mmCIF file of C-alpha atoms in Angstrom:
data_model
loop_
_atom_site.group_PDB
_atom_site.id
_atom_site.type_symbol
_atom_site.label_atom_id
_atom_site.label_comp_id
_atom_site.label_asym_id
_atom_site.label_seq_id
_atom_site.Cartn_x
_atom_site.Cartn_y
_atom_site.Cartn_z
ATOM 1 C CA MET A 1 85.975 -64.102 121.192
ATOM 2 C CA LYS A 2 86.757 -66.621 118.425
ATOM 3 C CA ALA A 3 90.170 -67.137 116.787
ATOM 4 C CA SER A 4 90.313 -65.842 113.222
ATOM 5 C CA SER A 5 91.722 -67.898 110.375
ATOM 6 C CA VAL A 6 94.033 -65.267 108.844
ATOM 7 C CA ARG A 7 97.638 -65.542 107.807
ATOM 8 C CA GLY A 8 101.089 -64.050 108.386
ATOM 9 C CA THR A 9 101.445 -60.867 110.390
ATOM 10 C CA ALA A 10 97.721 -60.677 111.077
ATOM 11 C CA VAL A 11 97.891 -63.991 112.957
ATOM 12 C CA LEU A 12 100.768 -62.830 115.140
ATOM 13 C CA THR A 13 99.063 -59.533 115.829
ATOM 14 C CA GLY A 14 95.787 -61.232 116.739
ATOM 15 C CA LEU A 15 97.510 -63.636 119.128
ATOM 16 C CA ALA A 16 99.356 -60.809 120.850
ATOM 17 C CA LEU A 17 96.148 -58.882 121.355
ATOM 18 C CA ALA A 18 94.359 -61.967 122.687
ATOM 19 C CA LEU A 19 97.108 -62.661 125.207
ATOM 20 C CA ALA A 20 97.078 -59.034 126.341
ATOM 21 C CA SER A 21 93.359 -59.021 127.105
ATOM 22 C CA GLY A 22 93.042 -61.401 130.049
ATOM 23 C CA CYS A 23 89.544 -60.281 131.031
ATOM 24 C CA ALA A 24 88.148 -59.413 127.609
ATOM 25 C CA GLY A 25 86.073 -62.564 127.092
ATOM 26 C CA SER A 26 82.396 -62.022 127.809
ATOM 27 C CA SER A 27 80.409 -64.771 126.081
ATOM 28 C CA ASP A 28 79.433 -68.141 127.468
ATOM 29 C CA ALA A 29 81.239 -69.669 124.517
ATOM 30 C CA GLY A 30 84.525 -68.531 125.992
ATOM 31 C CA SER A 31 87.564 -68.165 123.714
ATOM 32 C CA ARG A 32 90.644 -70.013 122.628
ATOM 33 C CA VAL A 33 94.099 -68.510 122.910
ATOM 34 C CA GLY A 34 97.090 -69.799 121.009
ATOM 35 C CA SER A 35 99.952 -71.350 122.953
ATOM 36 C CA GLN A 36 103.606 -70.509 122.448
ATOM 37 C CA THR A 37 103.817 -73.305 119.865
ATOM 38 C CA GLY A 38 100.918 -71.842 117.868
ATOM 39 C CA ALA A 39 98.518 -74.665 118.725
ATOM 40 C CA PRO A 40 95.208 -73.660 120.355
ATOM 41 C CA SER A 41 95.002 -74.331 124.087
ATOM 42 C CA PRO A 42 91.682 -75.854 125.158
ATOM 43 C CA SER A 43 89.359 -73.724 127.240
ATOM 44 C CA ILE A 44 88.608 -74.901 130.774
ATOM 45 C CA PRO A 45 84.961 -76.030 130.974
ATOM 46 C CA VAL A 46 83.211 -74.357 133.922
ATOM 47 C CA VAL A 47 79.586 -74.629 135.038
ATOM 48 C CA ALA A 48 78.045 -71.949 137.259
ATOM 49 C CA SER A 49 74.641 -72.270 138.893
ATOM 50 C CA THR A 50 73.644 -68.734 137.864
ATOM 51 C CA ASN A 51 74.942 -66.095 135.487
ATOM 52 C CA VAL A 52 76.149 -64.065 138.490
ATOM 53 C CA TYR A 53 78.864 -66.614 139.169
ATOM 54 C CA GLY A 54 79.325 -67.279 135.463
ATOM 55 C CA ASP A 55 80.291 -63.656 134.951
ATOM 56 C CA ILE A 56 82.712 -63.643 137.886
ATOM 57 C CA VAL A 57 84.407 -66.765 136.522
ATOM 58 C CA ARG A 58 84.750 -65.145 133.086
ATOM 59 C CA GLN A 59 86.317 -62.044 134.603
ATOM 60 C CA ILE A 60 88.957 -64.211 136.268
ATOM 61 C CA GLY A 61 89.411 -66.839 133.558
ATOM 62 C CA GLY A 62 89.222 -64.475 130.608
ATOM 63 C CA GLY A 63 89.629 -66.238 127.288
ATOM 64 C CA LYS A 64 90.874 -69.405 128.952
ATOM 65 C CA VAL A 65 87.483 -70.576 130.224
ATOM 66 C CA LYS A 66 84.285 -71.781 128.602
ATOM 67 C CA VAL A 67 81.479 -70.980 131.024
ATOM 68 C CA VAL A 68 77.952 -72.364 131.043
ATOM 69 C CA SER A 69 75.525 -70.628 133.423
ATOM 70 C CA ILE A 70 72.593 -72.903 134.248
ATOM 71 C CA ILE A 71 70.246 -70.054 135.191
ATOM 72 C CA SER A 72 70.390 -66.773 133.323
ATOM 73 C CA ASP A 73 66.680 -66.078 132.829
ATOM 74 C CA PRO A 74 65.486 -63.345 135.214
ATOM 75 C CA ALA A 75 62.104 -65.078 135.388
ATOM 76 C CA GLN A 76 63.581 -68.350 136.681
ATOM 77 C CA ASP A 77 63.513 -69.011 140.440
ATOM 78 C CA PRO A 78 66.604 -71.003 141.497
ATOM 79 C CA HIS A 79 64.749 -72.271 144.574
ATOM 80 C CA SER A 80 62.367 -74.269 142.385
ATOM 81 C CA TYR A 81 64.624 -75.065 139.431
ATOM 82 C CA GLU A 82 64.462 -78.555 137.918
ATOM 83 C CA ALA A 83 67.573 -79.797 136.152
ATOM 84 C CA SER A 84 67.530 -80.670 132.453
ATOM 85 C CA THR A 85 69.377 -83.334 130.508
ATOM 86 C CA GLN A 86 71.544 -80.595 128.981
ATOM 87 C CA ASN A 87 72.492 -79.354 132.456
ATOM 88 C CA ARG A 88 73.610 -82.849 133.429
ATOM 89 C CA LEU A 89 75.669 -83.148 130.260
ATOM 90 C CA GLU A 90 77.445 -79.853 130.890
ATOM 91 C CA LEU A 91 78.192 -80.814 134.496
ATOM 92 C CA SER A 92 79.614 -84.151 133.354
ATOM 93 C CA LYS A 93 82.207 -82.256 131.309
ATOM 94 C CA ALA A 94 83.034 -79.514 133.827
ATOM 95 C CA LYS A 95 86.450 -79.169 135.432
ATOM 96 C CA VAL A 96 85.216 -76.459 137.814
ATOM 97 C CA VAL A 97 81.706 -75.909 139.216
ATOM 98 C CA VAL A 98 80.649 -72.772 141.081
ATOM 99 C CA GLU A 99 77.466 -72.848 143.154
ATOM 100 C CA ASN A 100 75.960 -70.490 145.689
ATOM 101 C CA GLY A 101 75.225 -73.071 148.381
ATOM 102 C CA GLY A 102 73.274 -72.379 151.526
ATOM 103 C CA GLY A 103 70.213 -74.149 150.121
ATOM 104 C CA TYR A 104 69.849 -71.681 147.254
ATOM 105 C CA ASP A 105 70.780 -73.920 144.324
ATOM 106 C CA ASP A 106 70.550 -77.476 145.644
ATOM 107 C CA PHE A 107 69.833 -78.701 142.122
ATOM 108 C CA VAL A 108 73.596 -78.489 141.430
ATOM 109 C CA ASP A 109 74.469 -80.909 144.218
ATOM 110 C CA ARG A 110 71.686 -83.277 143.154
ATOM 111 C CA MET A 111 73.047 -83.380 139.617
ATOM 112 C CA LEU A 112 76.632 -83.826 140.775
ATOM 113 C CA HIS A 113 75.634 -86.762 142.972
ATOM 114 C CA SER A 114 73.982 -88.471 140.025
ATOM 115 C CA ALA A 115 76.681 -87.611 137.474
ATOM 116 C CA LYS A 116 78.675 -90.501 136.081
ATOM 117 C CA ASN A 117 81.744 -88.456 135.340
ATOM 118 C CA SER A 118 82.789 -86.664 137.603
ATOM 119 C CA SER A 119 85.054 -85.094 140.016
ATOM 120 C CA PRO A 120 85.183 -81.394 139.230
ATOM 121 C CA ALA A 121 86.483 -78.819 141.670
ATOM 122 C CA VAL A 122 83.292 -77.581 143.365
ATOM 123 C CA ILE A 123 83.312 -74.071 144.825
ATOM 124 C CA ASP A 124 80.503 -73.242 147.268
ATOM 125 C CA ALA A 125 80.231 -69.458 147.656
ATOM 126 C CA VAL A 126 78.524 -69.628 151.054
ATOM 127 C CA GLN A 127 81.237 -71.923 152.426
ATOM 128 C CA VAL A 128 83.941 -69.661 150.975
ATOM 129 C CA SER A 129 82.327 -66.620 152.621
ATOM 130 C CA GLY A 130 82.595 -68.190 156.079
ATOM 131 C CA LYS A 131 79.060 -67.083 156.907
ATOM 132 C CA ALA A 132 76.658 -69.378 158.732
ATOM 133 C CA PRO A 133 73.120 -69.156 160.113
ATOM 134 C CA ASN A 134 72.635 -67.574 163.492
ATOM 135 C CA ALA A 135 71.620 -70.056 166.166
ATOM 136 C CA GLY A 136 67.987 -70.877 165.541
ATOM 137 C CA GLY A 137 67.732 -68.141 162.901
ATOM 138 C CA GLU A 138 67.120 -67.918 159.177
ATOM 139 C CA PHE A 139 70.129 -67.700 156.884
ATOM 140 C CA ASN A 140 70.330 -65.119 154.098
ATOM 141 C CA GLU A 141 71.791 -67.148 151.253
ATOM 142 C CA HIS A 142 71.983 -64.235 148.781
ATOM 143 C CA ILE A 143 75.706 -64.099 149.340
ATOM 144 C CA TRP A 144 76.574 -62.355 146.062
ATOM 145 C CA TYR A 145 75.314 -59.090 147.572
ATOM 146 C CA ASP A 146 78.206 -59.339 150.046
ATOM 147 C CA LEU A 147 81.193 -57.749 148.305
ATOM 148 C CA PRO A 148 83.936 -59.079 150.638
ATOM 149 C CA ALA A 149 82.567 -62.604 150.129
ATOM 150 C CA MET A 150 82.929 -62.192 146.367
ATOM 151 C CA GLY A 151 86.544 -61.159 146.875
ATOM 152 C CA LYS A 152 87.175 -64.429 148.689
ATOM 153 C CA LEU A 153 85.351 -66.260 145.914
ATOM 154 C CA ALA A 154 87.584 -64.639 143.280
ATOM 155 C CA ASP A 155 90.689 -66.048 144.989
ATOM 156 C CA ARG A 156 89.126 -69.503 145.219
ATOM 157 C CA VAL A 157 88.137 -69.465 141.542
ATOM 158 C CA ALA A 158 91.635 -68.372 140.518
ATOM 159 C CA ALA A 159 93.157 -71.197 142.554
ATOM 160 C CA ALA A 160 90.808 -73.810 141.061
ATOM 161 C CA LEU A 161 91.511 -72.654 137.511
ATOM 162 C CA ALA A 162 95.244 -72.630 138.227
ATOM 163 C CA ARG A 163 95.134 -76.260 139.340
ATOM 164 C CA THR A 164 93.488 -77.156 136.039
ATOM 165 C CA ALA A 165 95.836 -75.034 133.892
ATOM 166 C CA PRO A 166 99.037 -74.382 135.895
ATOM 167 C CA ALA A 167 100.728 -72.559 133.010
ATOM 168 C CA ASP A 168 98.065 -69.846 133.221
ATOM 169 C CA ALA A 169 98.100 -69.464 137.012
ATOM 170 C CA ALA A 170 99.688 -66.004 136.903
ATOM 171 C CA THR A 171 96.974 -64.772 134.540
ATOM 172 C CA PHE A 172 94.219 -66.033 136.836
ATOM 173 C CA ARG A 173 95.813 -64.445 139.903
ATOM 174 C CA HIS A 174 96.253 -61.134 138.068
ATOM 175 C CA ASN A 175 92.631 -61.119 136.925
ATOM 176 C CA ALA A 176 91.414 -61.957 140.437
ATOM 177 C CA THR A 177 93.426 -59.053 141.830
ATOM 178 C CA THR A 178 91.937 -56.708 139.231
ATOM 179 C CA PHE A 179 88.447 -57.911 140.128
ATOM 180 C CA LYS A 180 89.087 -57.424 143.859
ATOM 181 C CA ASP A 181 90.383 -53.913 143.243
ATOM 182 C CA LYS A 182 87.038 -53.089 141.626
ATOM 183 C CA LEU A 183 85.233 -54.618 144.586
ATOM 184 C CA SER A 184 87.292 -52.464 146.941
ATOM 185 C CA ALA A 185 86.175 -49.352 145.074
ATOM 186 C CA LEU A 186 82.542 -50.449 145.500
ATOM 187 C CA GLU A 187 83.074 -51.143 149.197
ATOM 188 C CA SER A 188 84.358 -47.579 149.511
ATOM 189 C CA LYS A 189 81.087 -46.345 147.992
ATOM 190 C CA GLU A 190 79.147 -48.438 150.523
ATOM 191 C CA ARG A 191 81.132 -46.787 153.320
ATOM 192 C CA GLN A 192 80.278 -43.367 151.897
ATOM 193 C CA VAL A 193 76.588 -44.252 152.124
ATOM 194 C CA LYS A 194 77.128 -45.440 155.684
ATOM 195 C CA ALA A 195 78.847 -42.202 156.621
ATOM 196 C CA ALA A 196 75.881 -40.217 155.318
ATOM 197 C CA HIS A 197 72.960 -42.456 156.300
ATOM 198 C CA ALA A 198 73.957 -44.915 159.056
ATOM 199 C CA GLY A 199 70.942 -45.943 161.092
ATOM 200 C CA THR A 200 68.417 -44.977 158.421
ATOM 201 C CA ALA A 201 65.460 -47.377 158.313
ATOM 202 C CA VAL A 202 64.516 -49.147 155.087
ATOM 203 C CA ALA A 203 62.174 -51.954 154.073
ATOM 204 C CA VAL A 204 62.720 -54.893 151.732
ATOM 205 C CA SER A 205 60.319 -57.171 149.915
ATOM 206 C CA GLU A 206 62.580 -60.117 150.759
ATOM 207 C CA PRO A 207 66.129 -60.570 152.119
ATOM 208 C CA VAL A 208 67.966 -60.351 148.766
ATOM 209 C CA PRO A 209 69.848 -57.040 149.371
ATOM 210 C CA LEU A 210 70.432 -57.275 153.117
ATOM 211 C CA TYR A 211 74.197 -57.886 152.976
ATOM 212 C CA MET A 212 74.547 -54.681 150.987
ATOM 213 C CA THR A 213 72.210 -52.621 153.163
ATOM 214 C CA GLY A 214 73.979 -53.954 156.254
ATOM 215 C CA ALA A 215 77.336 -52.801 154.878
ATOM 216 C CA MET A 216 75.756 -49.366 154.405
ATOM 217 C CA GLY A 217 74.658 -49.271 158.049
ATOM 218 C CA LEU A 218 70.949 -49.248 157.176
ATOM 219 C CA ARG A 219 68.293 -50.737 159.481
ATOM 220 C CA ASN A 220 65.841 -53.227 158.017
ATOM 221 C CA LYS A 221 62.410 -52.626 159.585
ATOM 222 C CA THR A 222 60.517 -55.207 157.540
ATOM 223 C CA PRO A 223 58.683 -57.756 159.709
ATOM 224 C CA ALA A 224 60.709 -60.954 159.425
ATOM 225 C CA ASP A 225 57.653 -63.131 158.907
ATOM 226 C CA PHE A 226 56.652 -61.019 155.880
ATOM 227 C CA SER A 227 59.980 -61.154 154.025
ATOM 228 C CA GLN A 228 60.520 -64.830 154.832
ATOM 229 C CA ALA A 229 57.047 -65.792 153.604
ATOM 230 C CA VAL A 230 57.616 -63.899 150.361
ATOM 231 C CA GLU A 231 61.012 -65.526 149.800
ATOM 232 C CA GLU A 232 59.711 -69.020 150.491
ATOM 233 C CA GLY A 233 56.565 -68.563 148.421
ATOM 234 C CA GLY A 234 54.355 -69.023 151.471
ATOM 235 C CA ASP A 235 51.230 -67.226 152.596
ATOM 236 C CA VAL A 236 51.643 -63.804 154.144
ATOM 237 C CA SER A 237 49.328 -63.386 157.111
ATOM 238 C CA ALA A 238 46.966 -60.433 157.214
ATOM 239 C CA GLN A 239 48.640 -59.178 160.395
ATOM 240 C CA SER A 240 52.111 -59.335 158.853
ATOM 241 C CA LEU A 241 50.944 -57.508 155.746
ATOM 242 C CA GLN A 242 49.317 -54.750 157.795
ATOM 243 C CA ARG A 243 52.488 -54.252 159.860
ATOM 244 C CA THR A 244 54.480 -53.972 156.667
ATOM 245 C CA LEU A 245 52.076 -51.534 155.018
ATOM 246 C CA ALA A 246 52.208 -49.351 158.128
ATOM 247 C CA LEU A 247 55.921 -48.750 157.475
ATOM 248 C CA PHE A 248 54.913 -46.630 154.495
ATOM 249 C CA THR A 249 51.674 -45.058 155.631
ATOM 250 C CA GLY A 250 53.478 -44.001 158.802
ATOM 251 C CA LYS A 251 56.635 -42.892 156.940
ATOM 252 C CA GLN A 252 58.756 -45.147 159.158
ATOM 253 C CA VAL A 253 61.210 -46.036 156.364
ATOM 254 C CA LYS A 254 63.181 -43.988 153.840
ATOM 255 C CA ALA A 255 63.094 -46.513 150.962
ATOM 256 C CA LEU A 256 61.697 -49.853 149.828
ATOM 257 C CA ILE A 257 64.219 -52.174 148.191
ATOM 258 C CA TYR A 258 62.124 -54.446 146.021
ATOM 259 C CA ASN A 259 63.049 -57.728 144.308
ATOM 260 C CA LYS A 260 61.387 -57.237 140.942
ATOM 261 C CA GLN A 261 61.957 -60.871 139.925
ATOM 262 C CA THR A 262 59.381 -62.154 142.386
ATOM 263 C CA SER A 263 55.991 -60.612 142.866
ATOM 264 C CA GLY A 264 52.534 -61.461 144.117
ATOM 265 C CA PRO A 265 49.559 -59.692 145.688
ATOM 266 C CA PRO A 266 51.301 -58.947 149.040
ATOM 267 C CA THR A 267 54.452 -57.501 147.466
ATOM 268 C CA GLU A 268 52.450 -55.522 144.923
ATOM 269 C CA LYS A 269 50.412 -54.004 147.764
ATOM 270 C CA VAL A 270 53.598 -53.089 149.594
ATOM 271 C CA LYS A 271 55.111 -51.528 146.466
ATOM 272 C CA ALA A 272 51.920 -49.550 145.830
ATOM 273 C CA ALA A 273 51.863 -48.344 149.443
ATOM 274 C CA ALA A 274 55.428 -47.086 149.123
ATOM 275 C CA GLU A 275 54.672 -45.246 145.891
ATOM 276 C CA ASP A 276 51.419 -43.779 147.213
ATOM 277 C CA ASN A 277 53.220 -42.375 150.237
ATOM 278 C CA GLY A 278 56.198 -40.946 148.400
ATOM 279 C CA VAL A 279 58.683 -43.573 149.612
ATOM 280 C CA PRO A 280 61.275 -44.321 146.888
ATOM 281 C CA VAL A 281 61.225 -47.857 145.480
ATOM 282 C CA VAL A 282 64.616 -49.318 144.511
ATOM 283 C CA PRO A 283 64.306 -52.400 142.275
ATOM 284 C CA VAL A 284 66.921 -55.162 142.598
ATOM 285 C CA THR A 285 67.295 -58.590 141.009
ATOM 286 C CA GLU A 286 68.725 -61.983 141.927
ATOM 287 C CA THR A 287 70.300 -62.770 138.566
ATOM 288 C CA LEU A 288 72.568 -60.617 136.449
ATOM 289 C CA PRO A 289 70.642 -58.382 134.034
ATOM 290 C CA GLN A 290 71.412 -58.886 130.368
ATOM 291 C CA SER A 291 74.343 -56.910 128.926
ATOM 292 C CA GLU A 292 75.754 -56.120 132.378
ATOM 293 C CA ASP A 293 78.684 -57.482 134.339
ATOM 294 C CA TYR A 294 78.822 -58.123 138.069
ATOM 295 C CA ILE A 295 80.765 -54.975 138.971
ATOM 296 C CA GLY A 296 78.550 -52.677 136.912
ATOM 297 C CA TRP A 297 75.421 -54.327 138.321
ATOM 298 C CA MET A 298 76.484 -53.930 141.952
ATOM 299 C CA ALA A 299 77.646 -50.365 141.297
ATOM 300 C CA ALA A 300 74.195 -49.545 139.919
ATOM 301 C CA ASN A 301 72.547 -51.042 143.026
ATOM 302 C CA VAL A 302 74.747 -49.009 145.369
ATOM 303 C CA GLY A 303 74.044 -45.864 143.365
ATOM 304 C CA ALA A 304 70.285 -46.443 143.290
ATOM 305 C CA ILE A 305 70.100 -46.974 147.059
ATOM 306 C CA ARG A 306 72.233 -43.869 147.666
ATOM 307 C CA SER A 307 69.991 -41.787 145.383
ATOM 308 C CA ALA A 308 66.849 -42.978 147.184
ATOM 309 C CA LEU A 309 68.289 -42.105 150.601
ATOM 310 C CA ASP A 310 69.493 -38.696 149.431
ATOM 311 C CA ARG A 311 65.983 -37.593 148.411
#
């Protein structure tokens, strides 16, 4: 949303509408809202590691933030991302930085350590969630599929923005509350799935959706060595692949939840086995699809899983 250069009553009307729409901003360019004196108030520069967190920040900051999401391309793998000069420049100007953490987007920390600027408020979603690896176990860093964790993140983002722009603290808190109310409605839908399908076995191509499926009470029967190898880009052993394929040929699972952003011969074989045996395939992604917001995206994922289980 950009301020218009009109006069008289139109200016006052435009400012009133802008102030009334705390969550209306949706572009990375952010927006500028006039202050009580009529002078434009500067937007808070925020950098997010992915467009998932960029969208959440925009929902809380509204027109008072200018958000740059480093990764927004569905084809880009954050695990292997290499920072650009433009990324470093944006981070040098940021007042708030939101990263996933947990080893998912280490490129952010590397850039921050080399930045000349800078002391932005850094929000690590994994740390905010309070989750940690099990002793000796792998950690599922796809924390944005955990709705309660995103509620905690919303509060932390609101607090960080409020420290940067204290006069707008009430707006940030209000927007965070609105966002959390929407999350609560989604959590209720997850509980409905759990009530209908708790204990149902499913398979995944990699661990991306497991926080969501866990909240639904679903059992993941995928061999751990298969999903971990796929996530890490390693070789899938013949034995692991055969055990995974048997889940579908033996009708041991009710659905395959498939990360469509990463694929290779093993995952394509698994997807084909599911389809050939009449097992529904539910596609999910790691980054936010274009023209969607976080709430709508997660709602679509919950609905797609529910539809697959109801077949």
